[in-house]
Coordinates of C-alpha atoms in Angstrom, one line a residue:
Chain A
M1 CA 0.0 0.0 0.0
T2 CA 2.7 2.4 1.0
N3 CA 4.6 2.0 -2.2
E4 CA 1.6 2.9 -4.2
D5 CA 0.4 6.0 -2.4
S6 CA 2.2 8.4 -4.6
N7 CA 0.4 6.9 -7.6
H8 CA -3.0 7.4 -6.1
P9 CA -4.9 10.4 -7.4
T10 CA -5.2 13.0 -4.7
F11 CA -8.5 13.4 -3.0
S12 CA -9.4 16.5 -5.0
S13 CA -8.2 15.4 -8.4
K14 CA -11.3 13.4 -9.4
S15 CA -13.5 13.4 -6.2
E16 CA -17.1 14.2 -6.1
K17 CA -19.6 13.6 -3.3
G18 CA -21.7 10.5 -3.1
I19 CA -25.2 10.1 -1.9
T20 CA -23.9 9.6 1.6
G21 CA -22.1 12.9 1.6
R22 CA -18.7 11.2 1.6
K23 CA -16.2 12.0 -1.1
I24 CA -15.9 9.3 -3.8
I25 CA -12.4 7.6 -3.5
Y26 CA -10.7 6.2 -6.6
D27 CA -8.0 3.7 -7.1
K28 CA -4.8 4.6 -8.9
D29 CA -6.2 3.1 -12.1
G30 CA -8.9 5.7 -12.0
K31 CA -11.7 3.3 -11.1
P32 CA -13.8 3.8 -8.0
C33 CA -12.4 1.9 -5.0
R34 CA -14.9 -0.6 -3.7
A35 CA -13.2 -1.0 -0.3
C36 CA -12.9 2.8 0.1
N37 CA -16.5 3.8 -0.5
T38 CA -19.9 2.9 0.9
L39 CA -21.7 0.4 -1.2
L40 CA -24.4 3.0 -2.0
D41 CA -21.8 5.5 -3.3
F42 CA -19.9 2.8 -5.2
Q43 CA -23.1 1.8 -6.9
L44 CA -24.0 5.4 -7.7
V45 CA -20.6 6.1 -9.3
T46 CA -20.6 2.9 -11.2
G47 CA -24.1 3.5 -12.6
K48 CA -25.8 0.7 -10.7
V49 CA -28.0 3.0 -8.8
S50 CA -29.2 6.5 -9.6
D51 CA -29.9 9.4 -7.3
S52 CA -33.6 8.5 -7.7
G53 CA -33.0 4.9 -6.7
P54 CA -32.3 1.7 -8.5
S55 CA -34.5 -0.1 -11.0
T56 CA -35.4 -3.0 -8.6
G57 CA -38.1 -0.9 -6.9
L58 CA -36.4 -1.5 -3.5
G59 CA -35.1 2.1 -3.4
K60 CA -31.6 3.1 -2.3
L61 CA -31.8 1.2 1.0
G62 CA -32.8 -2.1 -0.7
S63 CA -30.0 -1.7 -3.2
S64 CA -27.4 -0.9 -0.5
L65 CA -28.4 -4.1 1.3
G66 CA -27.2 -5.9 -1.8
V67 CA -28.3 -9.4 -1.1
L68 CA -32.0 -8.3 -0.9
G69 CA -32.1 -8.1 -4.7
N70 CA -30.1 -11.2 -5.3
Q71 CA -30.9 -14.3 -3.3
T72 CA -29.4 -16.9 -5.7
K73 CA -26.7 -19.1 -4.3
V74 CA -23.4 -20.7 -5.3
N75 CA -22.6 -24.0 -3.6
G76 CA -25.0 -23.1 -0.8
Y77 CA -23.4 -19.7 -0.4
A78 CA -25.5 -16.6 -0.9
K79 CA -24.1 -14.4 -3.7
E80 CA -22.9 -11.7 -1.3
D81 CA -21.1 -8.6 -2.6
P82 CA -17.7 -7.6 -1.4
P83 CA -17.7 -5.6 1.8
D84 CA -17.8 -1.8 1.5
V85 CA -15.7 0.7 3.5
E86 CA -18.1 0.6 6.5
Q87 CA -18.4 -3.2 6.8
L88 CA -14.7 -3.5 6.4
G89 CA -14.1 -0.9 9.1
R90 CA -16.5 -2.6 11.6
S91 CA -14.9 -6.0 10.9
S92 CA -11.4 -4.7 11.2
W93 CA -11.9 -2.7 14.4
S94 CA -13.6 -5.7 16.0
L95 CA -10.6 -7.9 15.1
L96 CA -8.1 -5.3 16.3
H97 CA -9.7 -4.6 19.6
S98 CA -10.1 -8.4 20.2
I99 CA -6.4 -8.8 19.4
A100 CA -5.6 -6.3 22.1
A101 CA -8.0 -8.1 24.5
A102 CA -6.1 -11.4 23.9
Y103 CA -2.6 -9.8 24.1
P104 CA -0.6 -11.1 27.2
V105 CA -0.9 -9.1 30.4
S106 CA 2.9 -9.3 30.6
P107 CA 4.2 -9.9 27.0
N108 CA 7.8 -11.0 26.4
D109 CA 10.2 -9.2 24.0
K110 CA 9.2 -11.3 21.1
Q111 CA 5.5 -10.7 21.6
R112 CA 6.1 -7.0 21.9
S113 CA 8.1 -6.8 18.8
E114 CA 5.7 -9.0 16.8
M115 CA 2.7 -6.8 17.8
K116 CA 4.5 -3.6 16.7
Q117 CA 5.4 -5.3 13.4
F118 CA 1.8 -6.6 13.0
M119 CA 0.4 -3.1 13.3
T120 CA 2.8 -1.7 10.8
L121 CA 2.1 -4.4 8.3
F122 CA -1.6 -4.0 8.9
S123 CA -1.3 -0.4 7.8
H124 CA 0.4 -1.6 4.6
V125 CA -2.0 -4.3 3.5
Y126 CA -5.4 -2.8 4.6
P127 CA -7.7 -2.9 1.6
C128 CA -9.0 0.7 1.8
W129 CA -5.8 2.6 0.7
W130 CA -6.7 5.9 2.2
C131 CA -7.8 4.4 5.5
A132 CA -4.5 2.5 5.5
K133 CA -2.6 5.7 4.9
D134 CA -4.3 7.4 7.8
F135 CA -3.6 4.4 10.1
E136 CA 0.1 4.4 8.9
D137 CA 0.4 8.2 9.7
F138 CA -1.3 7.6 13.1
I139 CA 1.2 4.8 13.9
K140 CA 4.2 7.0 13.0
K141 CA 3.0 9.7 15.3
N142 CA 1.7 7.4 18.0
S143 CA 3.8 4.2 18.2
P144 CA 1.7 1.3 19.3
K145 CA 2.0 0.8 23.1
V146 CA 2.8 -2.9 23.5
G147 CA 4.1 -3.0 27.1
S148 CA 1.0 -4.8 28.4
R149 CA -2.6 -5.7 27.5
D150 CA -3.9 -2.6 29.3
E151 CA -1.5 -0.4 27.3
L152 CA -2.4 -1.9 24.0
G153 CA -6.1 -1.9 24.7
L154 CA -6.1 1.8 25.5
W155 CA -3.9 2.7 22.6
M156 CA -6.3 0.8 20.3
C157 CA -9.3 2.6 21.8
E158 CA -7.6 6.0 21.2
A159 CA -6.6 5.1 17.7
H160 CA -10.3 4.1 17.0
N161 CA -11.5 7.4 18.6
E162 CA -9.2 9.4 16.3
V163 CA -11.0 7.8 13.3
N164 CA -14.4 8.3 15.0
E165 CA -13.6 12.0 15.3
K166 CA -12.7 12.3 11.7
L167 CA -15.9 10.6 10.6
G168 CA -18.0 12.8 12.9
K169 CA -18.9 9.9 15.1
S170 CA -19.1 10.1 18.9
K171 CA -16.0 8.9 20.8
F172 CA -16.1 5.8 22.9
D173 CA -15.2 6.2 26.6
C174 CA -12.0 4.3 26.8
S175 CA -12.4 3.6 30.5
F176 CA -14.9 0.9 29.4
W177 CA -12.7 -0.8 26.8
K178 CA -12.4 -4.0 29.0
N179 CA -16.2 -4.3 29.3
R180 CA -16.5 -3.9 25.5
W181 CA -13.7 -6.2 24.4
I182 CA -12.9 -8.6 27.3
D183 CA -15.4 -8.9 30.1
G184 CA -18.8 -7.9 28.8
W185 CA -21.1 -5.7 30.8
D186 CA -22.7 -8.0 33.4
Chain B
M1 CA 0.2 -17.0 20.9
T2 CA 2.8 -19.5 19.7
N3 CA 4.8 -19.2 22.9
E4 CA 1.9 -20.0 25.0
D5 CA 0.5 -23.0 23.3
S6 CA 2.3 -25.5 25.4
N7 CA 0.7 -23.9 28.4
H8 CA -2.8 -24.3 27.1
P9 CA -4.8 -27.2 28.4
T10 CA -5.2 -29.9 25.7
F11 CA -8.6 -30.2 24.1
S12 CA -9.5 -33.2 26.1
S13 CA -8.2 -32.2 29.6
K14 CA -11.2 -30.1 30.6
S15 CA -13.5 -30.0 27.6
E16 CA -17.1 -30.7 27.6
K17 CA -19.7 -30.0 24.9
G18 CA -21.7 -26.8 24.9
I19 CA -25.3 -26.3 23.8
T20 CA -24.1 -25.8 20.2
G21 CA -22.3 -29.2 20.2
R22 CA -18.9 -27.6 20.0
K23 CA -16.3 -28.4 22.6
I24 CA -15.8 -25.8 25.3
I25 CA -12.4 -24.2 24.9
Y26 CA -10.5 -22.9 27.9
D27 CA -7.6 -20.4 28.3
K28 CA -4.4 -21.4 30.0
D29 CA -5.6 -19.9 33.2
G30 CA -8.5 -22.4 33.2
K31 CA -11.2 -19.9 32.4
P32 CA -13.4 -20.4 29.4
C33 CA -12.0 -18.5 26.4
R34 CA -14.5 -15.9 25.1
A35 CA -13.0 -15.6 21.7
C36 CA -12.8 -19.4 21.2
N37 CA -16.4 -20.3 22.0
T38 CA -19.8 -19.3 20.7
L39 CA -21.5 -16.7 22.9
L40 CA -24.2 -19.2 23.9
D41 CA -21.6 -21.8 25.0
F42 CA -19.6 -19.2 26.8
Q43 CA -22.7 -18.1 28.7
L44 CA -23.6 -21.6 29.5
V45 CA -20.3 -22.5 31.0
T46 CA -20.0 -19.2 32.9
G47 CA -23.5 -19.8 34.4
K48 CA -25.2 -16.9 32.6
V49 CA -27.5 -19.1 30.8
S50 CA -28.8 -22.6 31.7
D51 CA -29.7 -25.5 29.4
S52 CA -33.3 -24.5 29.9
G53 CA -32.7 -20.9 28.9
P54 CA -31.8 -17.7 30.7
S55 CA -33.9 -15.8 33.2
T56 CA -34.7 -13.0 30.9
G57 CA -37.5 -14.9 29.3
L58 CA -36.0 -14.4 25.9
G59 CA -34.8 -18.0 25.7
K60 CA -31.4 -19.1 24.4
L61 CA -31.7 -17.2 21.2
G62 CA -32.5 -13.9 22.9
S63 CA -29.6 -14.4 25.2
S64 CA -27.2 -15.3 22.4
L65 CA -28.1 -12.0 20.7
G66 CA -26.7 -10.3 23.7
V67 CA -27.8 -6.7 23.1
L68 CA -31.5 -7.7 23.1
G69 CA -31.5 -8.0 26.8
N70 CA -29.3 -4.9 27.4
Q71 CA -30.2 -1.8 25.5
T72 CA -28.5 0.8 27.7
K73 CA -25.7 2.9 26.3
V74 CA -22.4 4.4 27.1
N75 CA -21.6 7.7 25.4
G76 CA -24.1 6.9 22.6
Y77 CA -22.6 3.4 22.2
A78 CA -24.8 0.3 22.8
K79 CA -23.3 -1.9 25.5
E80 CA -22.3 -4.6 23.1
D81 CA -20.6 -7.7 24.4
P82 CA -17.2 -8.9 23.0
P83 CA -17.5 -10.9 19.8
D84 CA -17.6 -14.7 20.1
V85 CA -15.7 -17.2 17.9
E86 CA -18.2 -17.0 15.1
Q87 CA -18.4 -13.2 14.8
L88 CA -14.7 -13.0 15.0
G89 CA -14.3 -15.7 12.3
R90 CA -16.7 -13.9 10.0
S91 CA -15.0 -10.5 10.5
S92 CA -11.5 -11.9 10.1
W93 CA -12.2 -13.9 6.9
S94 CA -13.9 -10.9 5.4
L95 CA -10.8 -8.8 6.2
L96 CA -8.4 -11.4 4.9
H97 CA -10.2 -12.0 1.6
S98 CA -10.5 -8.3 1.1
I99 CA -6.7 -7.9 1.7
A100 CA -6.1 -10.5 -1.0
A101 CA -8.6 -8.6 -3.3
A102 CA -6.6 -5.4 -2.8
Y103 CA -3.2 -7.1 -3.2
P104 CA -1.3 -5.9 -6.3
V105 CA -1.7 -7.8 -9.5
S106 CA 2.1 -7.8 -9.9
P107 CA 3.6 -7.2 -6.4
N108 CA 7.2 -6.2 -5.9
D109 CA 9.6 -8.1 -3.6
K110 CA 8.8 -5.9 -0.6
Q111 CA 5.1 -6.4 -1.0
R112 CA 5.5 -10.2 -1.3
S113 CA 7.7 -10.4 1.7
E114 CA 5.4 -8.2 3.8
M115 CA 2.4 -10.2 2.9
K116 CA 4.1 -13.5 4.0
Q117 CA 5.1 -11.8 7.2
F118 CA 1.7 -10.5 7.8
M119 CA 0.1 -13.9 7.5
T120 CA 2.6 -15.4 9.9
L121 CA 2.1 -12.6 12.5
F122 CA -1.7 -12.9 12.0
S123 CA -1.4 -16.6 13.1
H124 CA 0.4 -15.4 16.2
V125 CA -1.9 -12.6 17.4
Y126 CA -5.3 -14.0 16.4
P127 CA -7.5 -13.8 19.5
C128 CA -8.9 -17.4 19.5
W129 CA -5.8 -19.4 20.4
W130 CA -6.8 -22.7 18.9
C131 CA -8.0 -21.1 15.7
A132 CA -4.6 -19.3 15.6
K133 CA -2.7 -22.6 16.1
D134 CA -4.7 -24.2 13.3
F135 CA -3.9 -21.3 10.9
E136 CA -0.3 -21.4 11.9
D137 CA -0.1 -25.2 11.1
F138 CA -1.9 -24.6 7.8
I139 CA 0.7 -21.8 6.8
K140 CA 3.6 -24.1 7.7
K141 CA 2.3 -26.8 5.4
N142 CA 0.9 -24.4 2.7
S143 CA 3.1 -21.3 2.5
P144 CA 1.0 -18.3 1.4
K145 CA 1.2 -17.8 -2.3
V146 CA 2.1 -14.2 -2.8
G147 CA 3.2 -14.1 -6.4
S148 CA 0.2 -12.2 -7.6
R149 CA -3.4 -11.2 -6.5
D150 CA -4.8 -14.2 -8.2
E151 CA -2.5 -16.6 -6.4
L152 CA -3.1 -15.0 -3.0
G153 CA -6.9 -14.9 -3.6
L154 CA -7.0 -18.5 -4.4
W155 CA -4.7 -19.5 -1.6
M156 CA -6.9 -17.6 0.9
C157 CA -10.1 -19.3 -0.5
E158 CA -8.5 -22.7 0.0
A159 CA -7.3 -21.8 3.5
H160 CA -10.9 -20.8 4.3
N161 CA -12.3 -24.0 2.8
E162 CA -10.0 -26.1 4.9
V163 CA -11.6 -24.4 8.0
N164 CA -15.1 -24.8 6.5
E165 CA -14.4 -28.5 6.1
K166 CA -13.3 -28.9 9.7
L167 CA -16.4 -27.1 10.9
G168 CA -18.7 -29.2 8.7
K169 CA -19.6 -26.3 6.5
S170 CA -20.0 -26.5 2.8
K171 CA -17.0 -25.4 0.7
F172 CA -17.0 -22.2 -1.4
D173 CA -16.3 -22.7 -5.1
C174 CA -13.0 -20.8 -5.4
S175 CA -13.5 -20.2 -9.1
F176 CA -15.9 -17.4 -7.9
W177 CA -13.5 -15.8 -5.5
K178 CA -13.3 -12.6 -7.6
N179 CA -17.1 -12.2 -7.7
R180 CA -17.3 -12.6 -4.0
W181 CA -14.4 -10.4 -3.0
I182 CA -13.6 -8.0 -5.9
D183 CA -16.2 -7.6 -8.6
G184 CA -19.5 -8.5 -7.2
W185 CA -22.0 -10.7 -9.1
D186 CA -23.6 -8.3 -11.6

């Protein structure tokens, strides 16, 4: 991902706003990036849905649900579409917080070094290139705190909150990170 | 994860079957592993739900949905419980396939080496320790194919199918991996 950033068009070069109000993000080949946009915006910009809704009669919401209009199966698998930027974000944060929750309370040197390396590589291979770039920049300024499970869990919570803030979402109260990701609320 | 495997109890030492028919998996401290079991089995073995259902009156299903019984919020966030082994699996496969989908068609040496490293580290930090061990064993026998996007996408599909087979799930037809993870079905 890192090596290719300079080849990506800048945000302003070809961007326009989608139905959701987000800017449309393109890949370096000029095509809309599926992993970087919401499904609805991706469908809009690829002509699969219009501002007035798709031809299925389900409206924008039905279309954005994807599978609603397409219940056929392959080998018992529903023909699901690739995840969009929001599904990918939810899945990935869920995994990253759970990784912190399972990190040793007192990690050894190898575990500390592997966790730092993992976070750096994660920021190189993440499918949404502009999210990956953001995460890489965050890591450069805020090196992952890998001294203990507590440290990593709080660091992850703060990393997530930085993204929440950029997206205009409310911040999670990090004093509850263990309830959310280890112990539950009961 | 790797360093601790020898400290984990073996599958048979303390295992019993949960409501779902899966064996209950424990951490090395002897406590049930939240990331290794389904929520329902975890609740059963921690006494939060009985074979005859929980006290909420919602029955097993209501309890396994977690949030149903607990709609209070923290800072605008629903008090969601940590993901169980199935949610974690879905999230992680979705991320891994999407990573393959975004991998360069013609990766350079650095990208190839980073992807191999990422997969190895993934198998060390994955929150469900016995799933992680399985993935690590798979990687040792089947080194990730990182020569191109196609190679990696097919390798990932086969890795996922190996797990599907172990869990008694149907296999995905890998000739459709690009529809599922890059192009969609239209």
